[in-house]
Tab-separated table of N, CA and C in Angstrom:
chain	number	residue	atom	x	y	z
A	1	UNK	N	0.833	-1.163	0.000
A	1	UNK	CA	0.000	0.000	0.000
A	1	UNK	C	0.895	1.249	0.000
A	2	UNK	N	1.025	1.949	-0.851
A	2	UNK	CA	1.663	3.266	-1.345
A	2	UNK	C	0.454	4.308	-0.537
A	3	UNK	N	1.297	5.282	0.152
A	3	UNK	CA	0.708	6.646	0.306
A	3	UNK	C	1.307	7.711	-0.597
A	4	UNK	N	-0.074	8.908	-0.890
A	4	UNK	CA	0.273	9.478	-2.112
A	4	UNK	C	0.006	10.843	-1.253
A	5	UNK	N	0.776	11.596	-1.047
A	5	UNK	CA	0.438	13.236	-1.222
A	5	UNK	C	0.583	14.577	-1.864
A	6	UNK	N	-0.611	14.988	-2.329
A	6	UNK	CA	-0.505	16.011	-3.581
A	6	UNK	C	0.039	15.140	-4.600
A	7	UNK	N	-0.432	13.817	-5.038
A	7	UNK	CA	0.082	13.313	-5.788
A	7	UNK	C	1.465	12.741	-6.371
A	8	UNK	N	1.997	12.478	-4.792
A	8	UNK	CA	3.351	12.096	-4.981
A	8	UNK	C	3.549	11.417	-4.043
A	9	UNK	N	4.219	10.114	-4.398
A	9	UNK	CA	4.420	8.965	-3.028
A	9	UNK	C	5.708	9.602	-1.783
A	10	UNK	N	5.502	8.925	-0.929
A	10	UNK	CA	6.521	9.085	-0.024
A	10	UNK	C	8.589	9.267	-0.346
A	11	UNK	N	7.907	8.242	-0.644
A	11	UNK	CA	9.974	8.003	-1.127
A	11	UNK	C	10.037	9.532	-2.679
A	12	UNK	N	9.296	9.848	-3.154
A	12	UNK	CA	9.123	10.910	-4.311
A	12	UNK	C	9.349	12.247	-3.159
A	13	UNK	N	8.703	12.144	-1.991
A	13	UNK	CA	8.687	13.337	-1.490
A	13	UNK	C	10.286	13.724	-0.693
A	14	UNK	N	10.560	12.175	0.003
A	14	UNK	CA	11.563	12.002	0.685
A	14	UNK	C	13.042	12.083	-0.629
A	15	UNK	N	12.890	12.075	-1.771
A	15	UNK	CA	13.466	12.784	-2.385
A	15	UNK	C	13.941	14.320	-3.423
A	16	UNK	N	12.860	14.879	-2.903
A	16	UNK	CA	12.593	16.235	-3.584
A	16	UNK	C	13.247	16.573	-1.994
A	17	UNK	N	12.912	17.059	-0.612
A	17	UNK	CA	13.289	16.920	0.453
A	17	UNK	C	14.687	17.332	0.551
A	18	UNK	N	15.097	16.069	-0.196
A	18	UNK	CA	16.829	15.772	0.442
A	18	UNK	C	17.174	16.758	-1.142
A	19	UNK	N	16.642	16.930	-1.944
A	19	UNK	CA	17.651	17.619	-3.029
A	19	UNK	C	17.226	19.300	-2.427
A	20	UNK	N	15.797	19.287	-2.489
A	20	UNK	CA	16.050	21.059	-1.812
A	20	UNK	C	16.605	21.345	-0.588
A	21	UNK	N	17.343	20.113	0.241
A	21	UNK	CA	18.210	20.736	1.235
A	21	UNK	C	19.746	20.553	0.963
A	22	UNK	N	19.882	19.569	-0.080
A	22	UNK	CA	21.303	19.920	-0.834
A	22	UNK	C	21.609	21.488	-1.473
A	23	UNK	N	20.740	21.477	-2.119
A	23	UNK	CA	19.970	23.127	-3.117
A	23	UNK	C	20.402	24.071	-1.793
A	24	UNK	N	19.490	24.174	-0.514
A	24	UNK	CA	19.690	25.279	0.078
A	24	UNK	C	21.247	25.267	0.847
A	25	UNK	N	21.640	24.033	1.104
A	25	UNK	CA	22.994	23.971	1.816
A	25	UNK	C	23.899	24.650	0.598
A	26	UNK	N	23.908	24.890	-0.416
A	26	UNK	CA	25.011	25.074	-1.654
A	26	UNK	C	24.893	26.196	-1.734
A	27	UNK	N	23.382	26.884	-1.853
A	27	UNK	CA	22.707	28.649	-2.109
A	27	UNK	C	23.437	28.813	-0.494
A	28	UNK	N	23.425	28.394	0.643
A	28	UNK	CA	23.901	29.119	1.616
A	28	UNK	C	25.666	29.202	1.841
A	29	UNK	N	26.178	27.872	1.385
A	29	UNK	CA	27.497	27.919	1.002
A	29	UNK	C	27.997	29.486	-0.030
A	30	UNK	N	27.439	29.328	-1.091
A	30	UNK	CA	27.604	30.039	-1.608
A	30	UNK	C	27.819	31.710	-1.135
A	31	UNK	N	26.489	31.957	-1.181
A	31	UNK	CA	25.926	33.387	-0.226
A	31	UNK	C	27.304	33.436	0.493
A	32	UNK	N	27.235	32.384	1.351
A	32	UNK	CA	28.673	32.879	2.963
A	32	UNK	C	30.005	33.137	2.049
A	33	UNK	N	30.292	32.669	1.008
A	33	UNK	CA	31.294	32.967	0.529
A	33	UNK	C	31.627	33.845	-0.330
A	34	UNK	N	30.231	34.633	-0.659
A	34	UNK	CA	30.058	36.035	-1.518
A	34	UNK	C	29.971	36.982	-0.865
A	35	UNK	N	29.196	36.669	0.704
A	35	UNK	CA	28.580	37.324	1.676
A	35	UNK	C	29.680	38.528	2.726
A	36	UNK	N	30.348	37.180	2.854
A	36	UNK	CA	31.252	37.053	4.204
A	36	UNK	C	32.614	38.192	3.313
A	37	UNK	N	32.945	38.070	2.219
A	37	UNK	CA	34.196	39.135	1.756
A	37	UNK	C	33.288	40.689	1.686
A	38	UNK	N	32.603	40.377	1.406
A	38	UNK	CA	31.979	41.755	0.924
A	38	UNK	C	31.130	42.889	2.231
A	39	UNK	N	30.927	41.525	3.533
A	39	UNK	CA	30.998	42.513	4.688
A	39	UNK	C	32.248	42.989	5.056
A	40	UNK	N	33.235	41.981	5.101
A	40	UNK	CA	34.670	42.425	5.375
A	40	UNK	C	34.581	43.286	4.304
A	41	UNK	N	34.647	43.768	3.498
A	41	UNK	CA	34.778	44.867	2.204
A	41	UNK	C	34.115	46.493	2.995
A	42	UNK	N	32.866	45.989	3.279
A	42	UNK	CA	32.184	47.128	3.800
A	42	UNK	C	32.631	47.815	5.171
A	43	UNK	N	32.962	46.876	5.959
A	43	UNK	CA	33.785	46.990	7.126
A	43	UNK	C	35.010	47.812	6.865
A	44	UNK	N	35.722	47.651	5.892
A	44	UNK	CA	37.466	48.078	5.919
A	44	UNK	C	37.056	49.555	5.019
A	45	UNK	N	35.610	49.689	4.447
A	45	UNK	CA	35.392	51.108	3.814
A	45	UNK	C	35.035	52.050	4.865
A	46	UNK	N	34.067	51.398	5.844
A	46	UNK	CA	33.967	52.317	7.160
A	46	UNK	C	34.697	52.787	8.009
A	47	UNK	N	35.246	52.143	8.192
A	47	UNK	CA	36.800	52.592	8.812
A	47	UNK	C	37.346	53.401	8.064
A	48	UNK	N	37.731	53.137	6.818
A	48	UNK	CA	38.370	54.076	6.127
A	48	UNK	C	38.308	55.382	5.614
A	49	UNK	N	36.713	55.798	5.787
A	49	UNK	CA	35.676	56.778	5.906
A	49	UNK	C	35.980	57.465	6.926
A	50	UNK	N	35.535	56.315	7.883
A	50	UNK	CA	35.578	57.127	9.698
A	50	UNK	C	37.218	57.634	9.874
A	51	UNK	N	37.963	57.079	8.913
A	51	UNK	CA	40.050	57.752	9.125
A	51	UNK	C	40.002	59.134	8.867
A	52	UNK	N	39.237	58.914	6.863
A	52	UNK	CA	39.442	60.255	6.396
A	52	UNK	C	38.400	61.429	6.991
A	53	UNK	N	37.470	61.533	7.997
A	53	UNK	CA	36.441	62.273	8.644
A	53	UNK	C	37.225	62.781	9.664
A	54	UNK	N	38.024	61.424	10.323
A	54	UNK	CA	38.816	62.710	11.509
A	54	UNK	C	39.929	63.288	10.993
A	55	UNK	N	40.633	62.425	10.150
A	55	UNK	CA	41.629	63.471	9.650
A	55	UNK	C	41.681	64.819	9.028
A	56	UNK	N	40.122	64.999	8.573
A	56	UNK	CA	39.513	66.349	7.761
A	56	UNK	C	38.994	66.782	9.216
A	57	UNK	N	38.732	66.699	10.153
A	57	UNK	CA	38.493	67.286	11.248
A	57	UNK	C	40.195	68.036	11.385
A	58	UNK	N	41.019	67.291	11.896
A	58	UNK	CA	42.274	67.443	12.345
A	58	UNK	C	43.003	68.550	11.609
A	59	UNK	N	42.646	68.350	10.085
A	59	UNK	CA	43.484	69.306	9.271
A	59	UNK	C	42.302	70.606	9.517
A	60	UNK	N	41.316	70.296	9.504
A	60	UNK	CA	40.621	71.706	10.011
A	60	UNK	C	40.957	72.292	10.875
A	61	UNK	N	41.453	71.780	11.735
A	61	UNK	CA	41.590	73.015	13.296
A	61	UNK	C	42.663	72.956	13.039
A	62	UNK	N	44.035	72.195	12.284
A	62	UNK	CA	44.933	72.687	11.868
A	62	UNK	C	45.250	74.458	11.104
A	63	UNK	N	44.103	74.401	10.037
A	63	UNK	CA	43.958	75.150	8.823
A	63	UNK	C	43.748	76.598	10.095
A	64	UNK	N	42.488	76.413	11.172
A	64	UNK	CA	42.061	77.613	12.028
A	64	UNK	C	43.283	78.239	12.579
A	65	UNK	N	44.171	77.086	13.118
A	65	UNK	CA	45.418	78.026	14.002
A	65	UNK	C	46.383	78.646	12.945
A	66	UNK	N	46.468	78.269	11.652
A	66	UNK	CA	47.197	78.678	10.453
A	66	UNK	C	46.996	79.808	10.209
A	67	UNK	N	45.635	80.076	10.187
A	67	UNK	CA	44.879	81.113	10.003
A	67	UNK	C	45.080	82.298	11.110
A	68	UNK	N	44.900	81.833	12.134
A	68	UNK	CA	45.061	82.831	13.762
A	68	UNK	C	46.414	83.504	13.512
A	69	UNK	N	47.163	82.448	13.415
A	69	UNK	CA	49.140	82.919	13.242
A	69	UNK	C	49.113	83.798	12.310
A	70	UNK	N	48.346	83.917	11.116
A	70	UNK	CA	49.037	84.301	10.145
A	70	UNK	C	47.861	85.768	10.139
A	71	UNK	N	46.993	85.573	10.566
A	71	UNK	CA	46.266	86.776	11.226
A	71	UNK	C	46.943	87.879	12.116
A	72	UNK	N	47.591	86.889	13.206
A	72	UNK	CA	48.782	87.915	14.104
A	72	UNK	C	49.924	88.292	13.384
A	73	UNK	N	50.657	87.456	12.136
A	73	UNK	CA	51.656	88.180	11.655
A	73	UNK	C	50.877	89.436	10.626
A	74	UNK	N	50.028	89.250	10.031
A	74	UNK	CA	49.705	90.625	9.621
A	74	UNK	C	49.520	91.199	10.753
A	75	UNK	N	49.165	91.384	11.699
A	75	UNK	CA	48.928	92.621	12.465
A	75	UNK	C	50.306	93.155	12.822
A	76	UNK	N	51.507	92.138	13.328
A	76	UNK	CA	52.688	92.744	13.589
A	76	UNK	C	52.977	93.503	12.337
A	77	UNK	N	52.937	92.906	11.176
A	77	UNK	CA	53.136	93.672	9.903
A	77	UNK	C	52.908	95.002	9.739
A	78	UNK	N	51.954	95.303	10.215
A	78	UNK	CA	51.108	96.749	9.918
A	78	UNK	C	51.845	97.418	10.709
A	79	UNK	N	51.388	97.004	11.656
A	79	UNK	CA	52.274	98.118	13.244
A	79	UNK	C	53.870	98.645	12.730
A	80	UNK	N	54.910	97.029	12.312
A	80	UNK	CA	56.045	97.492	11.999
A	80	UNK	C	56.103	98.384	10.613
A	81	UNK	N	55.287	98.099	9.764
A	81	UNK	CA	55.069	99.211	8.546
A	81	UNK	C	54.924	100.847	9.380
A	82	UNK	N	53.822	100.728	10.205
A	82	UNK	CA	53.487	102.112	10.337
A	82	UNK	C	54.844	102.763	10.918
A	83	UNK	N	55.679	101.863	11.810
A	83	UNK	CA	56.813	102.485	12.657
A	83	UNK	C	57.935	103.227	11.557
A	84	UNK	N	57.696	102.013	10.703
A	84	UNK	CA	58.485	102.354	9.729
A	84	UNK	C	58.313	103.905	8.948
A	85	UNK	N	57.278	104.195	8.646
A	85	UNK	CA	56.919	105.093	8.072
A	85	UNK	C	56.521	106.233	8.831
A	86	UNK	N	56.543	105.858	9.876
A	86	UNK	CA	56.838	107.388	11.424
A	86	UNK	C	58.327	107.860	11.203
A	87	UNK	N	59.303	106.358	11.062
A	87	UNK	CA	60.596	106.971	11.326
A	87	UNK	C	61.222	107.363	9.637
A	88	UNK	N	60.502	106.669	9.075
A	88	UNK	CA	60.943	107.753	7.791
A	88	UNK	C	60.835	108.528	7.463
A	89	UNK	N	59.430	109.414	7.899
A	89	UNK	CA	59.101	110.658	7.752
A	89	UNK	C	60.030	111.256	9.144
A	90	UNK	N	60.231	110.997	10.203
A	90	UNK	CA	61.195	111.744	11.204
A	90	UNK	C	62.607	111.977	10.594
A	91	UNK	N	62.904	110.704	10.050
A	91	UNK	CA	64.431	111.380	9.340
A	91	UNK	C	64.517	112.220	8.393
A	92	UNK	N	63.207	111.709	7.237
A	92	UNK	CA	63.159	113.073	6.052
A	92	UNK	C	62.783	114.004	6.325
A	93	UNK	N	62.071	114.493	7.484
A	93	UNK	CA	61.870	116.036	8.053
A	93	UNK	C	63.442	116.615	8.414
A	94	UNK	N	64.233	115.681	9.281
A	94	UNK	CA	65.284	116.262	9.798
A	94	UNK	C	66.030	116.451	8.746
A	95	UNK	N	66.133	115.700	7.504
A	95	UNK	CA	67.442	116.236	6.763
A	95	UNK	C	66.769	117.302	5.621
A	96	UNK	N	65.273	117.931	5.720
A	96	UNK	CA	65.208	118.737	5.018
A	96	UNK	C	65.444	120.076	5.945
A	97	UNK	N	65.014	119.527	7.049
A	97	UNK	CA	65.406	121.063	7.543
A	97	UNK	C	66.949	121.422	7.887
A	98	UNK	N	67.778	120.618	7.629
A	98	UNK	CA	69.303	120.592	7.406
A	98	UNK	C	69.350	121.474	6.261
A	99	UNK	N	68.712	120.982	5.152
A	99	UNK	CA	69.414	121.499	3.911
A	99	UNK	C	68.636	122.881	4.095
């Protein structure tokens, strides 16, 4: 006496069974081995993201104090210009009123 379900005997079912779990063991083999580089892939880009984010942080407040310094050397600039041009006009007064 054969049992039939959905029109298919036992040993028919007990072999469709064992091939779609060969099928899914191979699709999951697979997957892990397409899977598994390409998180490591995504992994070593985040990081590498999250490097170049602080390092563009870093060179930023670099760039600000670049900026501050070179803000204070113009100001010494000016000041020593103006001195300059106090004491040049003090000497060219004195040697015109010489001549």
């Amino acid at each position: 006496m054969h049992h039939q379900f959905f029109g298919l005997f036992i040993d028919e079912w007990a072999s469709l069974v064992a091939i779609g779990g060969g099928l899914g063991t191979a699709i999951a083999l697979i997957m892990r081995a397409v899977l598994l580089p390409l998180k490591n892939s995504i992994d070593n880009l985040n990081q590498t993201i999250k490097a170049l984010g602080d390092s563009t942080k870093d060179n930023a407040h670099r760039i600000d104090k670049l900026e501050d310094r070179f803000e204070e050397h113009l100001g010494e600039a000016k000041v020593r210009n103006n001195r300059i041009k106090n004491l040049e006009q003090e000497v060219f007064k004195k040697d015109r009123k010489k001549k």
